[in-house]
Amino acid sequence: MRISYILLLLTTFLFFNCETVFFEEETPLNPQAIFEEAWEFADQEYSFFDYKKIDWNAVRAEYSQRINPEMNREELFDVIADMLFELRDGHVNLRASFDRSRNWRWFLEFPPNYNYDILERNYFQEEQQFVGSFIVYDFGDVGYMHYRSFSSSVSEGALNYIMEKFKDHKGIIVDIRDNGGGSSGNVTRISRRFTKEPILVGRECYRNGVNHNDFSEWEDVTLEPYDPDSDIENDTTVYHFTKPVALLTNRSCYSAASFFTQYMKALPNVTVMGDWTGGGGGAPSFTELGNGWRMRVSNTQFESPDGFNIENGIPPDVAVELKKEDADAGKDTILEEALIFLRK
């Protein structure tokens, strides 16, 4: 299968909670030149101007008034960071040796719908397993696997073990709440275990011109099922789980976690439960400004097969909130609803 542009970008540059940046010594400031360089890079690379109805020229006019030749580096950083904040995008950031900017509103303005302490103290206690990067728990008739970061490595051996362990269960709960993203390779590696047939999971395009609406043609993204013949860790007879699956999400699912949610949502045996994801549907484009600061903006778009753009998040199939009275009693409302759903 064609390695898609967005997957290549996402694999090369791990999303969100796995950034590693090395800085050269910063050069003397020319505030106006650095400001213009940052604005122009976003102007030519950012992919959601039209989708979000952002007047980038008006933003430039507003923030350029705050630039003066005598400002220090912290003041200049704050102006550019505030300008980039107008893009309303958690994938857009500016990094210097002394600070990093990012828009966090994709989750800060919403309820968390997640409390790991409740899970650990009232469900798992000392009976959970740590299978590679997964927290695994057996509810007897329903399996549970919790993946906390797509930056954490995923081995085929760990997935083989989980598929074998829960092969006779009614269903599996896949919990990715509070997963801020990571590697697209792990998105594919996990989701392909829940289908035995190729399935269209979405389509993608990327910004390719100076105009805000210059994009490549939309191209289909197809999820291929896991092929056990390619597995050097092949140590089981069960490789896929096609019974019902409940995927638990909340607003802190971002970037690769949103892509995973879309991949899974496209599968007929998967039901997404909980809250919307936080979004983050654009793979990044990077640059280094003239003074050594690093900047990135979203450069691509991804949408579901029926045309729903995932940039601002993906809605659940079944909306469930973590109720305060349940949390106070040591219960996870979303997990409990998933158990009821799968047991039916």
CSV table of C-alpha atoms in Angstrom, one decimal:
chain,number,residue,atom,x,y,z
A,1,MET,CA,0.0,0.0,0.0
A,2,ARG,CA,1.2,3.5,-0.7
A,3,ILE,CA,2.8,5.1,2.2
A,4,SER,CA,0.7,8.2,2.5
A,5,TYR,CA,2.2,11.7,2.8
A,6,ILE,CA,0.6,12.4,6.1
A,7,LEU,CA,1.7,9.1,7.7
A,8,LEU,CA,5.3,9.7,6.5
A,9,LEU,CA,5.3,13.1,8.1
A,10,LEU,CA,3.8,11.8,11.3
A,11,THR,CA,6.2,8.9,11.6
A,12,THR,CA,9.2,11.1,10.9
A,13,PHE,CA,8.2,13.7,13.4
A,14,LEU,CA,6.5,12.3,16.5
A,15,PHE,CA,3.5,14.3,17.5
A,16,PHE,CA,2.9,16.4,20.5
A,17,ASN,CA,4.3,14.7,23.6
A,18,CYS,CA,7.5,13.4,22.0
A,19,GLU,CA,9.2,16.4,20.5
A,20,THR,CA,13.0,16.6,20.6
A,21,VAL,CA,14.6,19.8,19.3
A,22,PHE,CA,18.2,20.9,19.3
A,23,PHE,CA,18.9,24.6,19.2
A,24,GLU,CA,21.8,26.5,17.7
A,25,GLU,CA,22.9,29.6,19.6
A,26,GLU,CA,20.5,32.3,18.8
A,27,THR,CA,21.6,35.1,16.6
A,28,PRO,CA,21.0,38.9,17.2
A,29,LEU,CA,17.4,39.9,16.7
A,30,ASN,CA,16.0,41.9,13.9
A,31,PRO,CA,12.4,41.9,15.4
A,32,GLN,CA,10.6,43.1,12.2
A,33,ALA,CA,12.5,40.6,10.0
A,34,ILE,CA,11.8,37.6,12.4
A,35,PHE,CA,8.2,38.6,12.7
A,36,GLU,CA,7.7,38.7,8.9
A,37,GLU,CA,9.5,35.4,8.5
A,38,ALA,CA,7.2,33.7,11.0
A,39,TRP,CA,4.1,35.2,9.4
A,40,GLU,CA,5.1,34.3,5.9
A,41,PHE,CA,6.0,30.7,6.8
A,42,ALA,CA,2.5,30.2,8.2
A,43,ASP,CA,1.0,32.1,5.3
A,44,GLN,CA,2.6,29.7,2.8
A,45,GLU,CA,2.4,26.4,4.7
A,46,TYR,CA,-0.6,26.4,7.1
A,47,SER,CA,-3.5,24.2,5.9
A,48,PHE,CA,-6.6,25.4,7.8
A,49,PHE,CA,-7.0,29.1,6.9
A,50,ASP,CA,-10.1,28.6,4.9
A,51,TYR,CA,-11.5,25.8,7.0
A,52,LYS,CA,-11.3,28.0,10.1
A,53,LYS,CA,-12.1,31.3,8.3
A,54,ILE,CA,-9.0,33.1,9.5
A,55,ASP,CA,-8.0,36.4,7.9
A,56,TRP,CA,-4.3,36.1,8.1
A,57,ASN,CA,-3.6,39.5,6.6
A,58,ALA,CA,-5.7,41.1,9.3
A,59,VAL,CA,-3.8,39.1,12.0
A,60,ARG,CA,-0.6,40.5,10.5
A,61,ALA,CA,-1.8,44.0,10.6
A,62,GLU,CA,-2.9,43.7,14.2
A,63,TYR,CA,0.3,42.1,15.6
A,64,SER,CA,2.8,44.0,13.6
A,65,GLN,CA,1.8,47.1,15.6
A,66,ARG,CA,3.5,45.5,18.6
A,67,ILE,CA,6.8,45.2,16.9
A,68,ASN,CA,9.6,47.7,17.6
A,69,PRO,CA,13.3,47.6,17.0
A,70,GLU,CA,14.2,47.9,20.6
A,71,MET,CA,12.2,45.0,22.0
A,72,ASN,CA,14.1,42.1,23.6
A,73,ARG,CA,13.8,38.5,22.6
A,74,GLU,CA,11.2,37.6,25.2
A,75,GLU,CA,9.0,40.4,24.0
A,76,LEU,CA,9.3,39.4,20.4
A,77,PHE,CA,8.7,35.7,21.3
A,78,ASP,CA,5.4,36.7,23.0
A,79,VAL,CA,4.2,38.7,20.0
A,80,ILE,CA,4.8,35.9,17.6
A,81,ALA,CA,3.3,33.3,20.0
A,82,ASP,CA,0.2,35.5,20.4
A,83,MET,CA,-0.1,35.8,16.6
A,84,LEU,CA,0.2,32.0,16.1
A,85,PHE,CA,-2.4,31.5,18.9
A,86,GLU,CA,-4.9,33.0,16.4
A,87,LEU,CA,-4.6,29.8,14.3
A,88,ARG,CA,-6.4,27.9,17.1
A,89,ASP,CA,-4.2,24.8,16.5
A,90,GLY,CA,-2.3,22.7,19.1
A,91,HIS,CA,0.1,21.6,16.4
A,92,VAL,CA,1.3,25.2,15.8
A,93,ASN,CA,4.1,26.2,18.1
A,94,LEU,CA,7.2,28.3,18.4
A,95,ARG,CA,10.3,27.1,20.3
A,96,ALA,CA,13.2,29.0,21.6
A,97,SER,CA,15.9,28.0,24.1
A,98,PHE,CA,13.9,29.8,26.8
A,99,ASP,CA,10.3,29.0,26.0
A,100,ARG,CA,7.8,27.1,23.9
A,101,SER,CA,4.4,28.4,22.8
A,102,ARG,CA,1.3,26.3,22.1
A,103,ASN,CA,-2.5,26.7,22.1
A,104,TRP,CA,-3.9,24.3,24.7
A,105,ARG,CA,-7.6,25.2,24.4
A,106,TRP,CA,-8.4,22.0,22.6
A,107,PHE,CA,-8.7,20.4,26.0
A,108,LEU,CA,-8.4,23.0,28.7
A,109,GLU,CA,-11.9,24.4,28.1
A,110,PHE,CA,-13.6,21.0,28.4
A,111,PRO,CA,-14.2,18.5,31.3
A,112,PRO,CA,-11.4,15.8,31.6
A,113,ASN,CA,-13.8,12.8,31.7
A,114,TYR,CA,-10.9,10.7,33.0
A,115,ASN,CA,-9.2,9.9,36.3
A,116,TYR,CA,-6.5,7.3,36.2
A,117,ASP,CA,-6.4,7.2,40.0
A,118,ILE,CA,-10.0,5.8,39.9
A,119,LEU,CA,-8.9,3.0,37.6
A,120,GLU,CA,-5.8,2.1,39.5
A,121,ARG,CA,-7.4,2.2,43.0
A,122,ASN,CA,-10.9,0.8,42.3
A,123,TYR,CA,-10.5,-1.5,39.2
A,124,PHE,CA,-7.0,-2.6,38.6
A,125,GLN,CA,-5.5,-2.6,42.1
A,126,GLU,CA,-2.7,-5.1,41.8
A,127,GLU,CA,-4.3,-7.3,39.2
A,128,GLN,CA,-3.5,-5.5,36.0
A,129,GLN,CA,-0.8,-6.7,33.6
A,130,PHE,CA,1.8,-4.5,31.8
A,131,VAL,CA,2.0,-6.0,28.4
A,132,GLY,CA,4.6,-3.9,26.5
A,133,SER,CA,3.2,-0.4,26.5
A,134,PHE,CA,-0.3,-1.5,27.3
A,135,ILE,CA,-2.1,-1.8,30.7
A,136,VAL,CA,-4.2,-4.9,30.4
A,137,TYR,CA,-7.0,-6.0,32.6
A,138,ASP,CA,-9.5,-8.9,32.4
A,139,PHE,CA,-13.0,-8.3,33.5
A,140,GLY,CA,-13.8,-12.0,33.0
A,141,ASP,CA,-16.0,-11.6,30.0
A,142,VAL,CA,-14.6,-8.3,28.6
A,143,GLY,CA,-11.0,-7.5,28.0
A,144,TYR,CA,-9.4,-4.1,28.6
A,145,MET,CA,-6.3,-2.5,27.1
A,146,HIS,CA,-5.2,1.0,28.0
A,147,TYR,CA,-2.7,2.8,25.8
A,148,ARG,CA,-1.5,6.1,27.3
A,149,SER,CA,0.8,7.5,24.5
A,150,PHE,CA,1.3,6.8,20.8
A,151,SER,CA,4.9,7.7,21.5
A,152,SER,CA,5.3,4.4,23.4
A,153,SER,CA,6.6,1.5,21.4
A,154,VAL,CA,4.2,-1.2,20.3
A,155,SER,CA,5.5,-4.7,19.6
A,156,GLU,CA,3.7,-7.3,17.5
A,157,GLY,CA,4.4,-9.8,20.3
A,158,ALA,CA,2.5,-7.7,22.8
A,159,LEU,CA,-0.5,-7.4,20.4
A,160,ASN,CA,-0.3,-11.1,19.7
A,161,TYR,CA,-0.6,-11.8,23.4
A,162,ILE,CA,-3.6,-9.5,23.9
A,163,MET,CA,-5.4,-10.9,20.9
A,164,GLU,CA,-4.9,-14.5,22.2
A,165,LYS,CA,-5.8,-13.6,25.8
A,166,PHE,CA,-9.1,-12.1,24.9
A,167,LYS,CA,-10.1,-14.3,21.9
A,168,ASP,CA,-13.1,-15.9,23.7
A,169,HIS,CA,-14.3,-12.7,25.4
A,170,LYS,CA,-17.5,-10.8,24.4
A,171,GLY,CA,-15.5,-7.7,23.5
A,172,ILE,CA,-12.5,-5.5,24.2
A,173,ILE,CA,-12.4,-2.0,25.7
A,174,VAL,CA,-9.6,0.1,24.2
A,175,ASP,CA,-9.0,3.1,26.4
A,176,ILE,CA,-6.9,6.0,24.9
A,177,ARG,CA,-8.2,8.8,27.1
A,178,ASP,CA,-5.6,11.4,27.8
A,179,ASN,CA,-3.4,10.1,25.0
A,180,GLY,CA,-1.8,13.2,23.5
A,181,GLY,CA,-0.5,11.5,20.3
A,182,GLY,CA,2.8,10.2,19.0
A,183,SER,CA,3.8,8.0,16.1
A,184,SER,CA,1.5,7.2,13.2
A,185,GLY,CA,3.2,3.9,12.9
A,186,ASN,CA,1.6,2.9,16.1
A,187,VAL,CA,-1.8,4.1,14.9
A,188,THR,CA,-1.7,1.6,12.1
A,189,ARG,CA,0.0,-1.1,14.1
A,190,ILE,CA,-2.8,-1.3,16.6
A,191,SER,CA,-5.9,-0.5,14.5
A,192,ARG,CA,-5.1,-3.2,11.9
A,193,ARG,CA,-5.6,-5.8,14.6
A,194,PHE,CA,-9.3,-5.1,14.7
A,195,THR,CA,-10.1,-6.0,11.0
A,196,LYS,CA,-9.5,-8.9,8.7
A,197,GLU,CA,-10.4,-6.9,5.6
A,198,PRO,CA,-8.9,-3.8,4.0
A,199,ILE,CA,-11.1,-0.8,4.8
A,200,LEU,CA,-11.2,2.8,3.7
A,201,VAL,CA,-10.6,4.9,6.9
A,202,GLY,CA,-10.4,8.4,5.3
A,203,ARG,CA,-8.7,10.6,2.8
A,204,GLU,CA,-5.9,13.2,2.9
A,205,CYS,CA,-4.4,16.2,1.1
A,206,TYR,CA,-1.6,18.6,1.7
A,207,ARG,CA,-0.9,22.3,1.1
A,208,ASN,CA,1.2,22.7,-2.1
A,209,GLY,CA,1.0,26.3,-3.2
A,210,VAL,CA,1.2,30.0,-2.1
A,211,ASN,CA,-2.6,30.5,-2.0
A,212,HIS,CA,-4.5,29.4,1.1
A,213,ASN,CA,-6.6,27.1,-1.0
A,214,ASP,CA,-3.8,25.4,-2.9
A,215,PHE,CA,-3.9,21.7,-2.1
A,216,SER,CA,-3.0,18.4,-3.6
A,217,GLU,CA,-5.9,16.1,-4.7
A,218,TRP,CA,-7.6,14.2,-2.0
A,219,GLU,CA,-6.2,10.7,-1.8
A,220,ASP,CA,-7.8,7.7,-0.1
A,221,VAL,CA,-6.2,6.1,3.0
A,222,THR,CA,-6.9,2.4,3.4
A,223,LEU,CA,-6.2,0.4,6.5
A,224,GLU,CA,-4.8,-3.0,5.6
A,225,PRO,CA,-5.2,-5.9,8.1
A,226,TYR,CA,-2.3,-7.2,10.0
A,227,ASP,CA,-0.4,-9.9,8.0
A,228,PRO,CA,1.0,-12.6,10.4
A,229,ASP,CA,3.3,-13.9,7.7
A,230,SER,CA,5.3,-10.7,8.0
A,231,ASP,CA,5.7,-11.1,11.8
A,232,ILE,CA,9.0,-12.3,13.2
A,233,GLU,CA,7.4,-12.5,16.6
A,234,ASN,CA,4.7,-14.8,15.3
A,235,ASP,CA,4.0,-16.9,18.4
A,236,THR,CA,0.2,-17.4,18.4
A,237,THR,CA,-2.7,-18.5,16.3
A,238,VAL,CA,-4.9,-15.5,16.9
A,239,TYR,CA,-4.0,-12.2,15.3
A,240,HIS,CA,-7.2,-10.2,14.9
A,241,PHE,CA,-10.2,-9.3,17.1
A,242,THR,CA,-13.4,-8.7,15.1
A,243,LYS,CA,-15.9,-9.0,17.9
A,244,PRO,CA,-17.4,-5.7,19.4
A,245,VAL,CA,-14.9,-3.1,20.6
A,246,ALA,CA,-15.5,0.0,22.7
A,247,LEU,CA,-13.0,2.8,22.1
A,248,LEU,CA,-12.9,5.2,25.0
A,249,THR,CA,-12.0,8.8,24.2
A,250,ASN,CA,-11.9,12.3,25.7
A,251,ARG,CA,-10.9,15.8,24.8
A,252,SER,CA,-7.2,15.1,25.7
A,253,CYS,CA,-7.0,12.6,22.8
A,254,TYR,CA,-5.0,14.6,20.3
A,255,SER,CA,-3.1,14.3,17.1
A,256,ALA,CA,-2.2,10.6,16.5
A,257,ALA,CA,-4.9,9.7,19.0
A,258,SER,CA,-7.5,11.4,16.8
A,259,PHE,CA,-6.2,9.7,13.8
A,260,PHE,CA,-6.5,6.4,15.6
A,261,THR,CA,-10.0,7.2,16.6
A,262,GLN,CA,-10.9,7.9,13.0
A,263,TYR,CA,-9.3,4.7,11.9
A,264,MET,CA,-11.2,2.7,14.5
A,265,LYS,CA,-14.4,4.5,14.0
A,266,ALA,CA,-14.4,3.4,10.3
A,267,LEU,CA,-14.4,-0.3,11.4
A,268,PRO,CA,-17.9,-1.9,11.7
A,269,ASN,CA,-17.2,-3.6,15.0
A,270,VAL,CA,-16.0,-0.5,16.8
A,271,THR,CA,-18.1,1.9,18.8
A,272,VAL,CA,-16.5,5.1,20.1
A,273,MET,CA,-17.7,6.0,23.6
A,274,GLY,CA,-17.0,9.0,25.9
A,275,ASP,CA,-16.3,12.6,24.7
A,276,TRP,CA,-15.1,14.2,21.5
A,277,THR,CA,-11.4,13.9,20.8
A,278,GLY,CA,-9.4,17.1,20.9
A,279,GLY,CA,-8.6,17.1,17.2
A,280,GLY,CA,-5.2,17.8,15.6
A,281,GLY,CA,-5.8,16.6,12.1
A,282,GLY,CA,-2.9,18.2,10.3
A,283,ALA,CA,0.7,16.9,10.0
A,284,PRO,CA,3.3,19.5,10.6
A,285,SER,CA,5.7,21.5,8.4
A,286,PHE,CA,8.8,22.8,10.2
A,287,THR,CA,11.2,25.7,9.7
A,288,GLU,CA,14.0,27.5,11.6
A,289,LEU,CA,13.7,31.2,11.8
A,290,GLY,CA,16.7,33.5,11.1
A,291,ASN,CA,17.5,33.8,14.8
A,292,GLY,CA,17.5,30.1,15.5
A,293,TRP,CA,13.9,29.7,16.8
A,294,ARG,CA,12.0,26.6,15.6
A,295,MET,CA,8.5,26.9,14.3
A,296,ARG,CA,5.9,24.4,13.0
A,297,VAL,CA,2.4,24.7,11.5
A,298,SER,CA,-0.1,22.2,10.3
A,299,ASN,CA,0.4,21.4,6.6
A,300,THR,CA,-2.2,18.7,5.7
A,301,GLN,CA,-5.8,17.9,6.2
A,302,PHE,CA,-7.5,14.5,6.9
A,303,GLU,CA,-11.2,13.7,6.7
A,304,SER,CA,-13.4,10.7,7.2
A,305,PRO,CA,-14.7,8.8,4.2
A,306,ASP,CA,-18.0,10.8,4.4
A,307,GLY,CA,-16.1,14.1,4.4
A,308,PHE,CA,-15.9,15.0,8.1
A,309,ASN,CA,-12.7,17.0,8.8
A,310,ILE,CA,-11.1,15.7,12.0
A,311,GLU,CA,-9.1,18.9,12.8
A,312,ASN,CA,-11.5,20.1,15.5
A,313,GLY,CA,-12.1,16.6,17.0
A,314,ILE,CA,-14.1,13.5,16.3
A,315,PRO,CA,-17.5,13.0,18.1
A,316,PRO,CA,-18.2,9.7,19.9
A,317,ASP,CA,-20.8,7.3,18.7
A,318,VAL,CA,-22.1,7.2,22.3
A,319,ALA,CA,-21.6,10.3,24.4
A,320,VAL,CA,-20.8,9.6,28.0
A,321,GLU,CA,-19.5,11.9,30.8
A,322,LEU,CA,-17.7,10.9,33.9
A,323,LYS,CA,-20.3,11.8,36.6
A,324,LYS,CA,-19.1,13.4,39.7
A,325,GLU,CA,-21.2,11.2,41.9
A,326,ASP,CA,-19.7,8.1,40.2
A,327,ALA,CA,-16.2,9.5,40.6
A,328,ASP,CA,-16.8,10.2,44.3
A,329,ALA,CA,-17.9,6.6,44.7
A,330,GLY,CA,-14.8,5.3,42.9
A,331,LYS,CA,-16.6,4.5,39.6
A,332,ASP,CA,-15.6,5.4,36.1
A,333,THR,CA,-18.9,6.2,34.3
A,334,ILE,CA,-17.5,5.8,30.8
A,335,LEU,CA,-15.8,2.5,31.6
A,336,GLU,CA,-19.0,1.2,33.3
A,337,GLU,CA,-21.1,2.2,30.2
A,338,ALA,CA,-18.7,0.4,27.9
A,339,LEU,CA,-18.9,-2.8,30.0
A,340,ILE,CA,-22.7,-2.6,29.9
A,341,PHE,CA,-22.6,-2.0,26.1
A,342,LEU,CA,-20.3,-4.9,25.4
A,343,ARG,CA,-22.1,-7.3,27.7
A,344,LYS,CA,-25.3,-6.8,25.8
